[in-house]
Amino acid sequence: MIETITLSPGVTLRGVRDSRFKQGAFSIQLIRPMCDAEAAQNALLPAVLLRGTRRCPDLRSITRQLDDLYGASLSPLVRRIGDCQTTGLYGSFMDDRFALPGDRVLERITAFAREVLLDSPLEEGGFLPEFVEGEKENLISAIESEQNDKRAYSMGKLLEAMCRGDSFGIPRLGRPEQVEAIDAGSLRAHYEKILLESSVEIFYVGSAPVEKAAECFRQLLAGLPGNRAALPAQLPLKPGAKSDLTEVQDVAQGHLCMGFASPITNRDPAFPAMQVLCTLYGGGMTSKLFQNLRERQSLCYSVSSGYYGAKGIMTVYAGIDPATEDAAREEISHQLALCRAGEITPGELTAAREAIVSSLRAVHDSPGAIEGYYATAALSGMGLTPGEYARAVNAVTAEEAAAAARSLEMHTTYFLKGECQ
Amino acid sequence: MNAYPYPELDETLYRETLECGLAVSVVPKKGFTKKLCYLAVNYGSVHDHFELEGREYRTPAGAAHYLEHKLFDMPDGRDITGEFARLGASVNAFTSYDMTAYYFSCTEHFEENLQLLLDFVYTPYFTEETVEKERGIIDQEIGMNLDSPDSVVFEELTRSLYAAHPIRNPILGTRESIREITPDTLHLIHRAFYTPANMMLCVLGDVEPEAVAALARARLGTENRPTARKLGPPEEAGPIPRSLTRKTMEVPMPTFCAAWRAAPLGRGESAIRQELAAELAAEALFGESSELYLRLYEEGLIDSSFGGGFETLDGCAMLLCSGDSRDPLAVAEAVQAQAEKLLREGIPREDFLRMKRSSLGRRIRALDSFDSTCFRLCAYRFSDFDYFRFPECLASLTAQEALGLLAKTCAPENRAVSIIDPKP
């Protein structure tokens, strides 16, 4: 059901035609290698583009355009997908069948996206300095605000320590001092360069035939021949040195994060087994971590594990009373040891497989989930459709899940706790 | 069940109230794999004062939420989440100020899952030991909220705007108040509010509406048990208790919430009209297409974290905006001044039409989300309104209605600002 059309060399449209939804969605992503030198610029770019065009010179006129398009939205899209960073736009818009007779929302919103991407007001060859300076301030504030969510902050610290030396350790939005160093001229020069040399991934989901969407997006990129690079390769994790870190802040709760490394990435045939393992270990209310740390020992409200398939990293998070740190660490390790030893009940295995398969089945039920799955799968090297993937998950045995557990090596812990704790 | 078609939304809603009083709504979604089912209770953290069988009761802050946690326990060690999981369903629940809801989503075995949902929500089973054990877990959940600037800034705001309304208490309660909760408290609340007549079963997905009603009917029988009478919340007539509250936390930039206390809206169609009017007023005042948003954004006083709208629940309502800012008081003052300007100059007709068109489009798009649609169908039903009627309501709204709400609400004496400053 997914159609792939090469619009021009290096520019790929992937589309799903589906008329069940009340809205359509698209993403336009320029694909970059994740690197320290340009992470901040790529993160800043779409916000600057969305500040205004020559025809719509400020935010208010941009919003009015979108209001006229039945409250459509066009927003910055900056993703990390393994060793790639993507920068571009995400649009969603009401389906034509609810619009005024004869109105064509897809044509109008893609034309507007073209204007945003290619018709910025310029000054001395650069972007408008006031747009760039304003958005720099916003981006720095967004980066700094990540510490408002203590869980996300702690997880970020864990990954940064674990992946020192790997692109995965580079902050997705860059560092404040890198943002600070950008100016209107250098950002424009960077944009002109990446517009011509990056491979471009466009994704569309909606009621129009994919060929119709292709016409709209061809016009969007017409006149941009370029000499585009192939998609960057995904590489295995180059881990940093192992460490055991503790940070003290004024917090009410302790945030314990543990990171494990494994050679199994989402390109590996054993990946479905790893995902089943991770789900039965810490993936939901029936998982070993939830049932034991929370339900049996009342050590926490929130406990879970997650897996970064691009790199082969499993993380565990628990929000705990710092007085129980040792007990929590011990139980987290003990439950993993049980998995390694193959102590996985048929109920645990079924629940984990069913949870993953259900969410894969539901991928096709929302435009956002469809875009999220296909637009990232193509880049991460994971070539399976949700259906193929679900079949692989259903075939995973307890022994395969245990083998996946045995491939995990304890790497780094990060613990954030309060001043008097 | 009765079918109510909404061609302008491309949906049909099936609705029936069963003999036992349970309201059942089903929106069949042909061709979709996912099914979502809510069993919602018209009861939340603010309903802490009520009368049941001739006696008056007050319950500790956090009791509604505590019950939500403990309702998953079943007699004989039956593991209800495990049973859902083996059927491929994920089950969860939430408690808000005025609603408690238990829900599952699944792609297969819908009827078995529905049976499980009805089973556990209507089986109160609490022991001293299990209620005691939960305290450690909820303590950690409270700790998580105490570390969240967004929660703290809003909770401080509610205490500034209201002198007596229980919205002043956190939904989770406090570490002290939850110590007063016992199995008896939970049994009492379950008996008082978890009556079919005070609840709604709402399903979205490719299911047979009649089958949903039949299953609920078979499980619940015909007895229509009386629901407790909610007492209060008290009408807030006096001045707001505090116009400014400041706290410090580990934040990089001040974060704030500014609100104007509005008169409670009541129920039914007129309340919903006022709510939609108030949302459009908020849009005209400080929405992204407003003159004010552009100015504050360009001056660097707000960033993309800024947003706002109109919030309403039993006995309270407020127009609010929030976000990060280096000078929150300047933002609050600017909104105040802009409200006065808007009231003097009015909203140009074409601007108002554009805002209505945008609001309609965004609401139609939001119907693609099963979760938000299910939630809204329940929340609006509890306010005696059918959510799918929003297009006709929006179509007939006038700028005068929006401005009228603004005029009643946006007075400086109704305003409170809550700020979290960075630690020095």
mmCIF file of C-alpha atoms in Angstrom, chain A residues 158-350:
data_model
loop_
_atom_site.group_PDB
_atom_site.id
_atom_site.type_symbol
_atom_site.label_atom_id
_atom_site.label_comp_id
_atom_site.label_asym_id
_atom_site.label_seq_id
_atom_site.Cartn_x
_atom_site.Cartn_y
_atom_site.Cartn_z
ATOM 1 C CA LEU A 158 22.759 9.051 30.438
ATOM 2 C CA LEU A 159 22.836 8.861 26.628
ATOM 3 C CA GLU A 160 25.334 11.686 26.363
ATOM 4 C CA ALA A 161 27.725 9.831 28.707
ATOM 5 C CA MET A 162 27.176 6.458 27.077
ATOM 6 C CA CYS A 163 27.607 7.695 23.520
ATOM 7 C CA ARG A 164 30.596 9.998 23.912
ATOM 8 C CA GLY A 165 32.482 9.360 20.673
ATOM 9 C CA ASP A 166 29.340 8.375 18.724
ATOM 10 C CA SER A 167 26.987 10.626 16.737
ATOM 11 C CA PHE A 168 24.252 9.481 19.131
ATOM 12 C CA GLY A 169 25.927 11.511 21.892
ATOM 13 C CA ILE A 170 25.505 14.759 19.946
ATOM 14 C CA PRO A 171 22.516 16.688 21.269
ATOM 15 C CA ARG A 172 19.722 16.593 18.679
ATOM 16 C CA LEU A 173 19.240 20.373 18.736
ATOM 17 C CA GLY A 174 22.919 21.249 19.147
ATOM 18 C CA ARG A 175 24.480 23.055 22.091
ATOM 19 C CA PRO A 176 23.594 26.605 23.199
ATOM 20 C CA GLU A 177 27.082 27.921 22.348
ATOM 21 C CA GLN A 178 26.803 26.460 18.836
ATOM 22 C CA VAL A 179 23.448 28.169 18.345
ATOM 23 C CA GLU A 180 24.943 31.395 19.635
ATOM 24 C CA ALA A 181 27.693 31.272 16.970
ATOM 25 C CA ILE A 182 25.246 31.173 14.008
ATOM 26 C CA ASP A 183 24.534 34.358 12.021
ATOM 27 C CA ALA A 184 22.065 35.236 9.279
ATOM 28 C CA GLY A 185 24.670 34.960 6.495
ATOM 29 C CA SER A 186 26.222 31.650 7.595
ATOM 30 C CA LEU A 187 22.839 30.046 8.121
ATOM 31 C CA ARG A 188 21.675 31.030 4.634
ATOM 32 C CA ALA A 189 24.904 29.722 3.105
ATOM 33 C CA HIS A 190 24.461 26.440 4.959
ATOM 34 C CA TYR A 191 20.859 26.193 3.765
ATOM 35 C CA GLU A 192 21.746 26.841 0.120
ATOM 36 C CA LYS A 193 24.394 24.131 0.361
ATOM 37 C CA ILE A 194 22.224 21.453 1.962
ATOM 38 C CA LEU A 195 19.263 22.268 -0.290
ATOM 39 C CA LEU A 196 21.313 21.161 -3.278
ATOM 40 C CA GLU A 197 23.431 18.350 -1.878
ATOM 41 C CA SER A 198 21.151 16.493 0.564
ATOM 42 C CA SER A 199 18.954 13.598 -0.291
ATOM 43 C CA VAL A 200 15.329 14.556 0.285
ATOM 44 C CA GLU A 201 12.634 12.301 1.696
ATOM 45 C CA ILE A 202 9.046 13.384 1.209
ATOM 46 C CA PHE A 203 6.191 11.503 2.750
ATOM 47 C CA TYR A 204 2.504 11.924 2.002
ATOM 48 C CA VAL A 205 -0.599 10.329 3.461
ATOM 49 C CA GLY A 206 -4.112 11.365 2.513
ATOM 50 C CA SER A 207 -7.072 10.814 0.244
ATOM 51 C CA ALA A 208 -5.487 11.962 -3.022
ATOM 52 C CA PRO A 209 -3.774 9.437 -5.322
ATOM 53 C CA VAL A 210 -0.047 9.367 -4.623
ATOM 54 C CA GLU A 211 0.593 10.365 -8.252
ATOM 55 C CA LYS A 212 -1.466 13.515 -7.632
ATOM 56 C CA ALA A 213 0.636 14.307 -4.545
ATOM 57 C CA ALA A 214 3.753 13.673 -6.654
ATOM 58 C CA GLU A 215 2.653 16.432 -9.055
ATOM 59 C CA CYS A 216 2.330 18.869 -6.183
ATOM 60 C CA PHE A 217 5.720 17.973 -4.713
ATOM 61 C CA ARG A 218 7.454 17.986 -8.121
ATOM 62 C CA GLN A 219 6.461 21.619 -8.467
ATOM 63 C CA LEU A 220 7.760 22.233 -4.990
ATOM 64 C CA LEU A 221 11.265 21.150 -5.954
ATOM 65 C CA ALA A 222 11.246 22.179 -9.601
ATOM 66 C CA GLY A 223 14.301 24.248 -10.382
ATOM 67 C CA LEU A 224 16.445 22.618 -7.703
ATOM 68 C CA PRO A 225 18.474 20.100 -9.686
ATOM 69 C CA GLY A 226 21.251 19.529 -7.154
ATOM 70 C CA ASN A 227 23.806 16.796 -6.957
ATOM 71 C CA ARG A 228 22.442 14.801 -4.099
ATOM 72 C CA ALA A 229 24.287 12.438 -1.783
ATOM 73 C CA ALA A 230 23.039 8.912 -1.145
ATOM 74 C CA LEU A 231 21.406 8.269 2.223
ATOM 75 C CA PRO A 232 24.112 8.143 4.905
ATOM 76 C CA ALA A 233 24.893 4.662 6.277
ATOM 77 C CA GLN A 234 23.838 3.667 9.783
ATOM 78 C CA LEU A 235 26.756 2.553 11.955
ATOM 79 C CA PRO A 236 26.958 0.475 15.126
ATOM 80 C CA LEU A 237 27.494 2.233 18.467
ATOM 81 C CA LYS A 238 30.990 3.442 19.325
ATOM 82 C CA PRO A 239 30.465 3.547 23.074
ATOM 83 C CA GLY A 240 32.226 5.957 25.435
ATOM 84 C CA ALA A 241 33.924 4.874 28.664
ATOM 85 C CA LYS A 242 31.701 3.165 31.245
ATOM 86 C CA SER A 243 30.726 5.370 34.165
ATOM 87 C CA ASP A 244 28.536 5.638 37.228
ATOM 88 C CA LEU A 245 27.360 9.241 37.611
ATOM 89 C CA THR A 246 25.408 11.051 40.327
ATOM 90 C CA GLU A 247 24.178 14.639 40.091
ATOM 91 C CA VAL A 248 22.605 16.673 42.878
ATOM 92 C CA GLN A 249 19.876 19.263 42.238
ATOM 93 C CA ASP A 250 16.925 20.645 44.152
ATOM 94 C CA VAL A 251 14.505 17.826 43.262
ATOM 95 C CA ALA A 252 11.807 16.005 45.244
ATOM 96 C CA GLN A 253 12.310 12.659 43.544
ATOM 97 C CA GLY A 254 15.323 10.557 42.611
ATOM 98 C CA HIS A 255 15.697 9.773 38.898
ATOM 99 C CA LEU A 256 17.649 6.586 38.251
ATOM 100 C CA CYS A 257 18.712 5.798 34.670
ATOM 101 C CA MET A 258 20.688 2.734 33.615
ATOM 102 C CA GLY A 259 22.070 2.082 30.138
ATOM 103 C CA PHE A 260 22.962 -1.272 28.557
ATOM 104 C CA ALA A 261 24.648 -1.872 25.203
ATOM 105 C CA SER A 262 24.019 -4.707 22.753
ATOM 106 C CA PRO A 263 25.261 -5.487 19.231
ATOM 107 C CA ILE A 264 21.625 -6.062 18.161
ATOM 108 C CA THR A 265 20.380 -3.090 16.101
ATOM 109 C CA ASN A 266 17.179 -2.754 14.098
ATOM 110 C CA ARG A 267 19.072 -4.030 11.004
ATOM 111 C CA ASP A 268 19.677 -7.327 12.803
ATOM 112 C CA PRO A 269 17.439 -10.414 12.344
ATOM 113 C CA ALA A 270 17.451 -10.755 16.161
ATOM 114 C CA PHE A 271 15.885 -7.301 16.578
ATOM 115 C CA PRO A 272 12.281 -8.546 16.972
ATOM 116 C CA ALA A 273 13.517 -10.839 19.787
ATOM 117 C CA MET A 274 15.214 -7.873 21.445
ATOM 118 C CA GLN A 275 12.045 -5.819 21.224
ATOM 119 C CA VAL A 276 10.012 -8.635 22.755
ATOM 120 C CA LEU A 277 12.600 -8.943 25.528
ATOM 121 C CA CYS A 278 12.582 -5.227 26.214
ATOM 122 C CA THR A 279 8.777 -5.170 26.338
ATOM 123 C CA LEU A 280 8.437 -8.084 28.734
ATOM 124 C CA TYR A 281 11.261 -6.723 30.882
ATOM 125 C CA GLY A 282 10.061 -3.122 31.241
ATOM 126 C CA GLY A 283 7.552 -2.230 28.536
ATOM 127 C CA GLY A 284 4.248 -1.819 30.309
ATOM 128 C CA MET A 285 2.029 -2.655 33.234
ATOM 129 C CA THR A 286 2.583 -6.412 32.898
ATOM 130 C CA SER A 287 6.368 -6.160 32.604
ATOM 131 C CA LYS A 288 8.796 -7.610 35.131
ATOM 132 C CA LEU A 289 10.033 -4.171 36.200
ATOM 133 C CA PHE A 290 6.531 -2.755 36.717
ATOM 134 C CA GLN A 291 5.257 -5.839 38.498
ATOM 135 C CA ASN A 292 8.246 -6.113 40.813
ATOM 136 C CA LEU A 293 9.619 -2.626 41.458
ATOM 137 C CA ARG A 294 6.226 -0.978 41.584
ATOM 138 C CA GLU A 295 3.526 -3.506 42.383
ATOM 139 C CA ARG A 296 5.457 -5.865 44.674
ATOM 140 C CA GLN A 297 7.957 -3.525 46.346
ATOM 141 C CA SER A 298 6.228 -0.088 46.004
ATOM 142 C CA LEU A 299 9.605 1.455 45.108
ATOM 143 C CA CYS A 300 8.320 3.778 42.397
ATOM 144 C CA TYR A 301 5.387 5.141 40.435
ATOM 145 C CA SER A 302 7.143 5.210 37.110
ATOM 146 C CA VAL A 303 9.488 2.480 35.857
ATOM 147 C CA SER A 304 10.159 1.346 32.318
ATOM 148 C CA SER A 305 12.724 0.251 29.795
ATOM 149 C CA GLY A 306 13.207 1.440 26.240
ATOM 150 C CA TYR A 307 15.338 0.396 23.296
ATOM 151 C CA TYR A 308 17.165 2.554 20.757
ATOM 152 C CA GLY A 309 17.197 0.169 17.802
ATOM 153 C CA ALA A 310 19.411 2.377 15.658
ATOM 154 C CA LYS A 311 22.306 1.890 18.067
ATOM 155 C CA GLY A 312 21.508 -1.122 20.237
ATOM 156 C CA ILE A 313 21.007 0.668 23.553
ATOM 157 C CA MET A 314 18.563 -0.380 26.245
ATOM 158 C CA THR A 315 17.715 2.186 28.910
ATOM 159 C CA VAL A 316 15.907 1.685 32.198
ATOM 160 C CA TYR A 317 14.288 4.542 34.087
ATOM 161 C CA ALA A 318 12.859 4.554 37.613
ATOM 162 C CA GLY A 319 11.562 7.567 39.586
ATOM 163 C CA ILE A 320 12.355 6.610 43.173
ATOM 164 C CA ASP A 321 12.850 7.737 46.742
ATOM 165 C CA PRO A 322 16.657 8.193 46.815
ATOM 166 C CA ALA A 323 16.818 6.233 50.073
ATOM 167 C CA THR A 324 15.880 3.136 48.082
ATOM 168 C CA GLU A 325 18.522 3.573 45.355
ATOM 169 C CA ASP A 326 20.403 0.377 46.218
ATOM 170 C CA ALA A 327 17.242 -1.713 46.423
ATOM 171 C CA ALA A 328 16.050 -0.351 43.066
ATOM 172 C CA ARG A 329 19.367 -0.987 41.308
ATOM 173 C CA GLU A 330 19.488 -4.483 42.714
ATOM 174 C CA GLU A 331 15.956 -5.331 41.607
ATOM 175 C CA ILE A 332 16.516 -3.900 38.095
ATOM 176 C CA SER A 333 19.634 -6.075 37.709
ATOM 177 C CA HIS A 334 17.968 -9.094 39.291
ATOM 178 C CA GLN A 335 15.012 -8.969 36.871
ATOM 179 C CA LEU A 336 17.382 -8.760 33.914
ATOM 180 C CA ALA A 337 19.335 -11.734 35.298
ATOM 181 C CA LEU A 338 16.088 -13.704 35.371
ATOM 182 C CA CYS A 339 15.507 -12.866 31.696
ATOM 183 C CA ARG A 340 19.041 -13.947 30.840
ATOM 184 C CA ALA A 341 18.449 -17.248 32.629
ATOM 185 C CA GLY A 342 15.355 -17.793 30.510
ATOM 186 C CA GLU A 343 12.896 -17.332 33.363
ATOM 187 C CA ILE A 344 10.187 -15.975 31.106
ATOM 188 C CA THR A 345 6.653 -17.286 31.570
ATOM 189 C CA PRO A 346 4.396 -18.080 28.604
ATOM 190 C CA GLY A 347 2.057 -15.301 29.899
ATOM 191 C CA GLU A 348 4.868 -12.735 29.859
ATOM 192 C CA LEU A 349 5.931 -13.768 26.374
ATOM 193 C CA THR A 350 2.385 -13.621 24.982
#
